Short mmCIF file of C-alpha atoms in Angstrom, two decimals:
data_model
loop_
_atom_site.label_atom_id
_atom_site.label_comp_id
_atom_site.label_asym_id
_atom_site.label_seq_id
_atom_site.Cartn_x
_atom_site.Cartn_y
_atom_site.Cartn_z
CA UNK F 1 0.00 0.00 0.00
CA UNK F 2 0.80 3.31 -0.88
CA UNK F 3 -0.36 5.65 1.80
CA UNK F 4 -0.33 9.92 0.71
CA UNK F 5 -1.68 12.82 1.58
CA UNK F 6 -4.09 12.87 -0.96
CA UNK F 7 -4.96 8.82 -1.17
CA UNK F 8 -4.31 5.30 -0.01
CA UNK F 9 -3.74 2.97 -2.73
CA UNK F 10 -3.00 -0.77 -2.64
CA UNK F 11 -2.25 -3.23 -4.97
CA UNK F 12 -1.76 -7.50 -4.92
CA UNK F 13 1.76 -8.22 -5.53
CA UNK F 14 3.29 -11.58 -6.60
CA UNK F 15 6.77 -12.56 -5.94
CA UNK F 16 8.37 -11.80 -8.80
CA UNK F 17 6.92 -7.70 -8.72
CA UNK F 18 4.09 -8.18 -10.95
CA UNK F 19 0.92 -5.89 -9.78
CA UNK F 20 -2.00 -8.19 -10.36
CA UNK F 21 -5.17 -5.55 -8.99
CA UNK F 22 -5.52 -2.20 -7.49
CA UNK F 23 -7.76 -0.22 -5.43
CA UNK F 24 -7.59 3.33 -4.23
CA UNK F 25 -9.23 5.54 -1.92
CA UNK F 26 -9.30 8.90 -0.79
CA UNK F 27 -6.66 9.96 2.40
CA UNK F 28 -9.28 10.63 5.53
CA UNK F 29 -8.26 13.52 7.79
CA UNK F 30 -8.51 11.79 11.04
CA UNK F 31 -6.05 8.78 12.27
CA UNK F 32 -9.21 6.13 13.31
CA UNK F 33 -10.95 6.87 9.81
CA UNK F 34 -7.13 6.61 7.82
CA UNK F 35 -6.82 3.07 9.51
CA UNK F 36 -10.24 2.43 8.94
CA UNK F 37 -9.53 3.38 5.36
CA UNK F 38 -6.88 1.21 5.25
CA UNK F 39 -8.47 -2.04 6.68
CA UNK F 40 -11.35 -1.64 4.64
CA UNK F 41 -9.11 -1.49 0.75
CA UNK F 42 -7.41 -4.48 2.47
CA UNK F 43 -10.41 -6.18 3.02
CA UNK F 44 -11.72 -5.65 -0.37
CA UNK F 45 -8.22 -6.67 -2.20
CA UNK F 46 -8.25 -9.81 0.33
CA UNK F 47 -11.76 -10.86 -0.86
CA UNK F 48 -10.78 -11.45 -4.27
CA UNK F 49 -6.45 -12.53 -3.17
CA UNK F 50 -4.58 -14.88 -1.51
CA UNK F 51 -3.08 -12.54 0.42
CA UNK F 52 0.44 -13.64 2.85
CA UNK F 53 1.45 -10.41 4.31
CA UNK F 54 0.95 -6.39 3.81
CA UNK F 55 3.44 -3.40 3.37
CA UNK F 56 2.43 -0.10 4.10
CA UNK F 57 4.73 2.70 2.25
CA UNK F 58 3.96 6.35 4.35
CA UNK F 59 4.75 9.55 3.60
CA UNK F 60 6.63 10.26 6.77
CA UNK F 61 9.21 9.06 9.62
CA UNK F 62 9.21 5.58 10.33
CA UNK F 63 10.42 3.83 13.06
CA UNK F 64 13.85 1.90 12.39
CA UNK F 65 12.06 -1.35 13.73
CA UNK F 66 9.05 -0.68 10.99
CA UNK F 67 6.45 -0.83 13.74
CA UNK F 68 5.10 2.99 13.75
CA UNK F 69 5.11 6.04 12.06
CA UNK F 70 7.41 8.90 14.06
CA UNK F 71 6.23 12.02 11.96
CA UNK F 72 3.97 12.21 8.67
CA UNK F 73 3.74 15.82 7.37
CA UNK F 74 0.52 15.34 5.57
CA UNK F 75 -0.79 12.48 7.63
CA UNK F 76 -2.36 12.11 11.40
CA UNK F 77 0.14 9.92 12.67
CA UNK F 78 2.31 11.07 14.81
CA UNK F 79 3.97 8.34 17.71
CA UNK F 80 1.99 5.94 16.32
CA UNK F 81 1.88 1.94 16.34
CA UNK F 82 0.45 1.68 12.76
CA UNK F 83 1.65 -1.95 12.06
CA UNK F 84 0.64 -3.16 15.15
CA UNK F 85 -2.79 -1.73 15.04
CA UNK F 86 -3.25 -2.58 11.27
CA UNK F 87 -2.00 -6.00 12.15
CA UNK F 88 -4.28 -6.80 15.40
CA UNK F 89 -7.37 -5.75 13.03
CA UNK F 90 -6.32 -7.50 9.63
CA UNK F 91 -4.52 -10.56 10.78
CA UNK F 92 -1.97 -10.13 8.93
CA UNK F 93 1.52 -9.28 9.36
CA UNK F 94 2.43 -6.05 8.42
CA UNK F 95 5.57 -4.25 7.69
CA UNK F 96 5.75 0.01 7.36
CA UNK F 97 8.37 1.42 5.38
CA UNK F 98 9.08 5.41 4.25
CA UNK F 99 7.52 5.65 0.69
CA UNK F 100 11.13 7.01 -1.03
CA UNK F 101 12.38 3.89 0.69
CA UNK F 102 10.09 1.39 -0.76
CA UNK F 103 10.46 2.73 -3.90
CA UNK F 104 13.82 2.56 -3.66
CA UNK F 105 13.02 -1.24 -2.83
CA UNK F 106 10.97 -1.60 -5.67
CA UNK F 107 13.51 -0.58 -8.66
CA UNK F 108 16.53 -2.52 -7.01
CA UNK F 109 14.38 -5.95 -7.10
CA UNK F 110 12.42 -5.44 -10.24
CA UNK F 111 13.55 -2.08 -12.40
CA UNK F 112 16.10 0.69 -13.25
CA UNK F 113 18.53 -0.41 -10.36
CA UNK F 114 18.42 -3.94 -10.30
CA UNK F 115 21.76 -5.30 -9.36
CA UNK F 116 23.36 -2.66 -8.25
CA UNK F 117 25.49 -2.54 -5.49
CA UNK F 118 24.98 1.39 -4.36
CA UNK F 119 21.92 3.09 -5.13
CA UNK F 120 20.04 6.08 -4.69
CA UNK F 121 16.46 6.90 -5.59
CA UNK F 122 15.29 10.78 -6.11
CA UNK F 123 11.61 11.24 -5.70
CA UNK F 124 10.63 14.46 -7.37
CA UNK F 125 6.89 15.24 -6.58
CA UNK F 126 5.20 17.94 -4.09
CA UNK F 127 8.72 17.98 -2.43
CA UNK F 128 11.76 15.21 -3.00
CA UNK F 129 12.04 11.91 -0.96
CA UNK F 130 15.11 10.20 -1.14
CA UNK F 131 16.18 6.59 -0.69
CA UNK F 132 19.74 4.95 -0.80
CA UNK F 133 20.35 1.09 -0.58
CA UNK F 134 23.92 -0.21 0.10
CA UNK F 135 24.54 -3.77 -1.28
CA UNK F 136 21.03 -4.07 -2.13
CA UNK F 137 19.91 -3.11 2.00
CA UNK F 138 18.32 0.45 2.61
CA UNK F 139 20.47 2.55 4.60
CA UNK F 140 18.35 4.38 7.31
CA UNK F 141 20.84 6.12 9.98
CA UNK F 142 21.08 6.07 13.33
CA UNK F 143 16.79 7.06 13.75
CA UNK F 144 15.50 5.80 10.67
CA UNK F 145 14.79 9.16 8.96
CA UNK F 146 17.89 9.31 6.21
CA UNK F 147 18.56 10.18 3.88
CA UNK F 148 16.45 13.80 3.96
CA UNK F 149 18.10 14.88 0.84
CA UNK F 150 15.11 16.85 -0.71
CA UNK F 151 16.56 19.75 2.63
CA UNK F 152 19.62 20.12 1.54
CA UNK F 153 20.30 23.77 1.50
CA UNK F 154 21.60 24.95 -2.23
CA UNK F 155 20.63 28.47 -1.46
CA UNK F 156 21.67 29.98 1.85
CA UNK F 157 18.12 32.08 2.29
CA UNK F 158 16.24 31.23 -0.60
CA UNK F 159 12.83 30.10 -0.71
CA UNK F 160 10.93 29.06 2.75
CA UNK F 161 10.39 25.67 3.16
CA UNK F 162 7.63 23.96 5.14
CA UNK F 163 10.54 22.17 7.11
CA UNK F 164 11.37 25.47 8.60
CA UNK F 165 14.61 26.04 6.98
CA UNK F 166 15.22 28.41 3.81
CA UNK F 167 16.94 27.22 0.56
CA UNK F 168 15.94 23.38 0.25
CA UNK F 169 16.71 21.69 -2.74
CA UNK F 170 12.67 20.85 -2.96
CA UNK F 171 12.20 24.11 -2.90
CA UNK F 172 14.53 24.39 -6.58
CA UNK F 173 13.78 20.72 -7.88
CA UNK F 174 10.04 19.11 -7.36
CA UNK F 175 7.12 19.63 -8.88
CA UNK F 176 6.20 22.92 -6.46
CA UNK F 177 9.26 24.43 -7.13
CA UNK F 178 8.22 24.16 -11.13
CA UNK F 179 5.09 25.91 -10.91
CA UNK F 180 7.02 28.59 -8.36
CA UNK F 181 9.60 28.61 -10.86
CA UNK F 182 7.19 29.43 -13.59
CA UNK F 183 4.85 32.18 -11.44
CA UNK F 184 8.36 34.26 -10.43
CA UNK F 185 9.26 34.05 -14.31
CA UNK F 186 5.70 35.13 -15.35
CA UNK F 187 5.84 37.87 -13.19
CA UNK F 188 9.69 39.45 -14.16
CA UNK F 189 8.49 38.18 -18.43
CA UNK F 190 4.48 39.56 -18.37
CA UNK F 191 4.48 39.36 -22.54
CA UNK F 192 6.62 36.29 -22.82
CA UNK F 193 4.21 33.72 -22.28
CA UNK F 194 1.93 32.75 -24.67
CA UNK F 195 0.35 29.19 -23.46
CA UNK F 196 0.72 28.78 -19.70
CA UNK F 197 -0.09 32.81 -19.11
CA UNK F 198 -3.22 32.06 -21.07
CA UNK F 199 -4.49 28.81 -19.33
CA UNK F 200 -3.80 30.33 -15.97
CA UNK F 201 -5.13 33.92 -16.85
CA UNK F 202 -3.08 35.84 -14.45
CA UNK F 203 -4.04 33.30 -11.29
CA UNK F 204 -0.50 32.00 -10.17
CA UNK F 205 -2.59 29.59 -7.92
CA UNK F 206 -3.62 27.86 -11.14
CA UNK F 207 -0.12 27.30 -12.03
CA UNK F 208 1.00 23.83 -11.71
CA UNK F 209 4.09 21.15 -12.40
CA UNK F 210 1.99 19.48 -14.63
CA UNK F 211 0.52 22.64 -16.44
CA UNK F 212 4.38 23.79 -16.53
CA UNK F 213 4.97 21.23 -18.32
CA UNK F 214 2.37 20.64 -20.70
CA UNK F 215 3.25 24.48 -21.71
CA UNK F 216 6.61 23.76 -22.21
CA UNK F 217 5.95 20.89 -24.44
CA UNK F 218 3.38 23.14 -26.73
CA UNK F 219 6.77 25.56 -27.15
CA UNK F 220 5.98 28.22 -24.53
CA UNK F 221 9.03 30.04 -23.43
CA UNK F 222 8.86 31.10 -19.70
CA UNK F 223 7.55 27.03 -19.41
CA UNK F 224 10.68 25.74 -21.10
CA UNK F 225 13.13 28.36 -18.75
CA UNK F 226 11.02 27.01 -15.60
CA UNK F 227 12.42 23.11 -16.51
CA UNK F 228 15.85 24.59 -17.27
CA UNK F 229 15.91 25.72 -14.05
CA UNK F 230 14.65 22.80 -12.60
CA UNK F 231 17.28 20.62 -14.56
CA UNK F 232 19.84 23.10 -13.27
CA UNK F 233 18.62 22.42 -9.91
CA UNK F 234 18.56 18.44 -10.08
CA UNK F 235 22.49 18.67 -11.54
CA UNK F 236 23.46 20.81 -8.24
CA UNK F 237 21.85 18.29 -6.44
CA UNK F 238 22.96 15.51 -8.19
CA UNK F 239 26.53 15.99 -8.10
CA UNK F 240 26.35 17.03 -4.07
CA UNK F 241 24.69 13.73 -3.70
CA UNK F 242 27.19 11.68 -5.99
CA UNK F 243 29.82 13.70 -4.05
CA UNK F 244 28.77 11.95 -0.88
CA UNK F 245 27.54 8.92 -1.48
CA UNK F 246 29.02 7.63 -4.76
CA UNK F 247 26.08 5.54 -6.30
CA UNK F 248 26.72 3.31 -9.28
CA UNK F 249 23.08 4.27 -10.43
CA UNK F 250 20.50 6.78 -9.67
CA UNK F 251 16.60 6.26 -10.03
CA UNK F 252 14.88 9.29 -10.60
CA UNK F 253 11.22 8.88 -9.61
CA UNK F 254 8.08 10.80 -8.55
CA UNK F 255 5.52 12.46 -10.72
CA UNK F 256 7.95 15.39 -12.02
CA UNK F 257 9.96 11.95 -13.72
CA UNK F 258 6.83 11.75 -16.63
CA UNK F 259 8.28 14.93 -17.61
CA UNK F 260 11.88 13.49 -17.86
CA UNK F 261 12.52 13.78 -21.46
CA UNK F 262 12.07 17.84 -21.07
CA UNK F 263 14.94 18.39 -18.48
CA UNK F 264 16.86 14.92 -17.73
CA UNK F 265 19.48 15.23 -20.14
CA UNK F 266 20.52 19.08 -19.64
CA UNK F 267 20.64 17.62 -15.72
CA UNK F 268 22.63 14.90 -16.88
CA UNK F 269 25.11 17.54 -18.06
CA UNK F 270 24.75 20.22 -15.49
CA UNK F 271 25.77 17.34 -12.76
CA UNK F 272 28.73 15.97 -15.04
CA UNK F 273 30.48 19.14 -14.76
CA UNK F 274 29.58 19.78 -11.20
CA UNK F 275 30.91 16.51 -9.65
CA UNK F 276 34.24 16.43 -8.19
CA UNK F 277 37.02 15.32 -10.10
CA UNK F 278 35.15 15.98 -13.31
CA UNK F 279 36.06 14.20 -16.29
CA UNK F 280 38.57 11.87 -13.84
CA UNK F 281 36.02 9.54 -12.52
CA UNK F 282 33.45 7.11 -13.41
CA UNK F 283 29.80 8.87 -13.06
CA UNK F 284 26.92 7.23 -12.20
CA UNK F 285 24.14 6.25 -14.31
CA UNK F 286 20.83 8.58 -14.31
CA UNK F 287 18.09 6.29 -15.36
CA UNK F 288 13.95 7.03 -14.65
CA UNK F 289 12.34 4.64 -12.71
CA UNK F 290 11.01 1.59 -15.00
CA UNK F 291 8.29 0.77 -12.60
CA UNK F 292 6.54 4.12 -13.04
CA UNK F 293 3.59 5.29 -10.45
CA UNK F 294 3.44 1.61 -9.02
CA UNK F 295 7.50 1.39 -7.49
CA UNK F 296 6.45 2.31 -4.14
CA UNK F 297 3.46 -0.37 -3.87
CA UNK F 298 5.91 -2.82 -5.64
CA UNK F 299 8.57 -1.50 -3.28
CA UNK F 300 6.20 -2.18 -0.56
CA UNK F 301 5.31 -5.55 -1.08
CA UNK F 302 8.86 -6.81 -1.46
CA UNK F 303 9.83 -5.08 1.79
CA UNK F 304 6.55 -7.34 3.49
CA UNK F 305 8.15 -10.49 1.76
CA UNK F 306 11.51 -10.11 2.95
CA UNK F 307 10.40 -9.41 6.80
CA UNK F 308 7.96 -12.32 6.85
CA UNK F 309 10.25 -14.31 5.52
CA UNK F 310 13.12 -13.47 8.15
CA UNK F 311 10.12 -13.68 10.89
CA UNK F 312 9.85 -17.62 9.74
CA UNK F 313 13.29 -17.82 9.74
CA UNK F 314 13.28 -16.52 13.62
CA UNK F 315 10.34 -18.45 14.87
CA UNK F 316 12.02 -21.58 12.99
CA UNK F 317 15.47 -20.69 13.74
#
């Protein structure tokens, strides 16, 4: 399961990662209706599956021993004992997992970082999750919260950020910092635009990633310097992150990634000239994420297999 802001979707996974049925509902405000929610798609997926074990991918802080969610911006949560509860009321066992992580999860077993041994995923959407897996395990730090890399600061008091801090690099490179890309260009370039400055007629709360994007595809001009700034941004950010971390591949995911083919390969060159030693080392590969809007449910489900497998293992053991 796939558990945002805005809805809860689940899907039936087999072993090998294919999604076999789906079912989505709408994110309820309150934590007893969100876990009623939850039970209830369950239910309905478990009606018409053979069904061995869930994984829950959150938007938010999760525990390092998977058991509850710390934090969750745009959830209720907060200190809670999700799997447990979920568990107790399902009777099933059931494993939590950040979303970025999952995802993460998902394209190492079954897509665009399969086999390799040091990976990061880059989640560009509202904001940017982040996910890195060392010899195929995810690497979660001493609390279970890293890697944060969507508040690293690449502008010393630039834009506000929800997270309190000024600057992020969500702030330069997601699919908000597109459309707030595109209203501050709007505003300096009034008679530039042509397509998005009609469809939003002078409303910057109209202005979104998407429509940013759809513009610049149709040839409009402030569109197309919004996603050169955002592929500037994602090289920056790129090369800081190959700087510490040293991936042999990274996964760029998240809704902004549909839009890859307008700004991934001027980020692909913006981050090979940024790196360290450029032109003197091996860079990693920059691939999109094969699995598309389902690598955090896929993600999910493998990260359920694993742990109920190494519970068996325990109980036999």
């Amino acid at each position: 399961m796939d558990v945002g802001g805005t809805s809860v979707r689940a899907g039936v996974v087999d072993e090998q990662g294919s999604l076999l049925d789906t079912c989505r509902v709408a994110t309820p405000s309150g934590e007893s209706a969100l876990e009623d929610a939850i039970a209830g798609v369950i239910e309905d997926l478990r009606n018409r599956h053979e069904v061995a074990a869930v994984g829950l991918a959150v938007a938010g802080f999760v525990a390092s021993d998977r058991r509850s969610v710390m934090f969750a911006p745009h959830l209720a949560w907060r200190g809670a004992p999700v799997g447990d509860r979920i568990a107790k009321r399902v009777g099933l066992p059931v494993t939590l997992e950040h979303d970025a992580n999952a995802a993460a999860v998902g394209e190492h077993r079954f897509g665009a970082a399969r086999g390799s041994s040091v990976a990061v995923l880059v989640a560009l959407g509202t904001g940017i999750g982040a996910g890195l897996l060392l010899n195929g395990k995810i690497y979660r730090g001493a609390h279970g919260v890293a890697p944060e890399l969507g508040h690293l600061t690449v502008v010393p008091g630039g834009r506000a950020c929800p997270c309190g801090k000024y600057g992020c690099w969500e702030r330069y490179c997601s699919g908000t910092a597109l459309a707030a890309t595109a209203v501050e260009l709007l505003a300096r370039h009034p008679g530039r635009s042509t397509v998005l400055a009609r469809e939003t007629a002078g409303d910057p709360g109209s202005v979104t990633g998407r429509r940013v994007a759809g513009a610049a595809r149709d040839g409009d001009p402030v569109a197309q310097r919004a996603l050169a700034e955002l592929a500037k941004w994602l090289g920056e950010g790129l090369a800081l992150v190959a700087d510490v971390f040293d991936p042999e591949v990274i996964v760029i995911a998240g809704g902004v990634s549909e839009s890859a083919p307008l700004f991934l390969d001027e980020a692909r060159e913006h981050y090979s000239g940024l790196i360290t030693g450029a032109g003197h080392r091996p860079l990693a590969r920059i691939r999109t994420a094969q699995l598309g809007a389902d690598t955090a449910l896929v993600g999910a489900a493998a990260v359920a297999f694993e742990e109920t497998a190494e519970r068996q293992v325990g109980v036999t053991g």
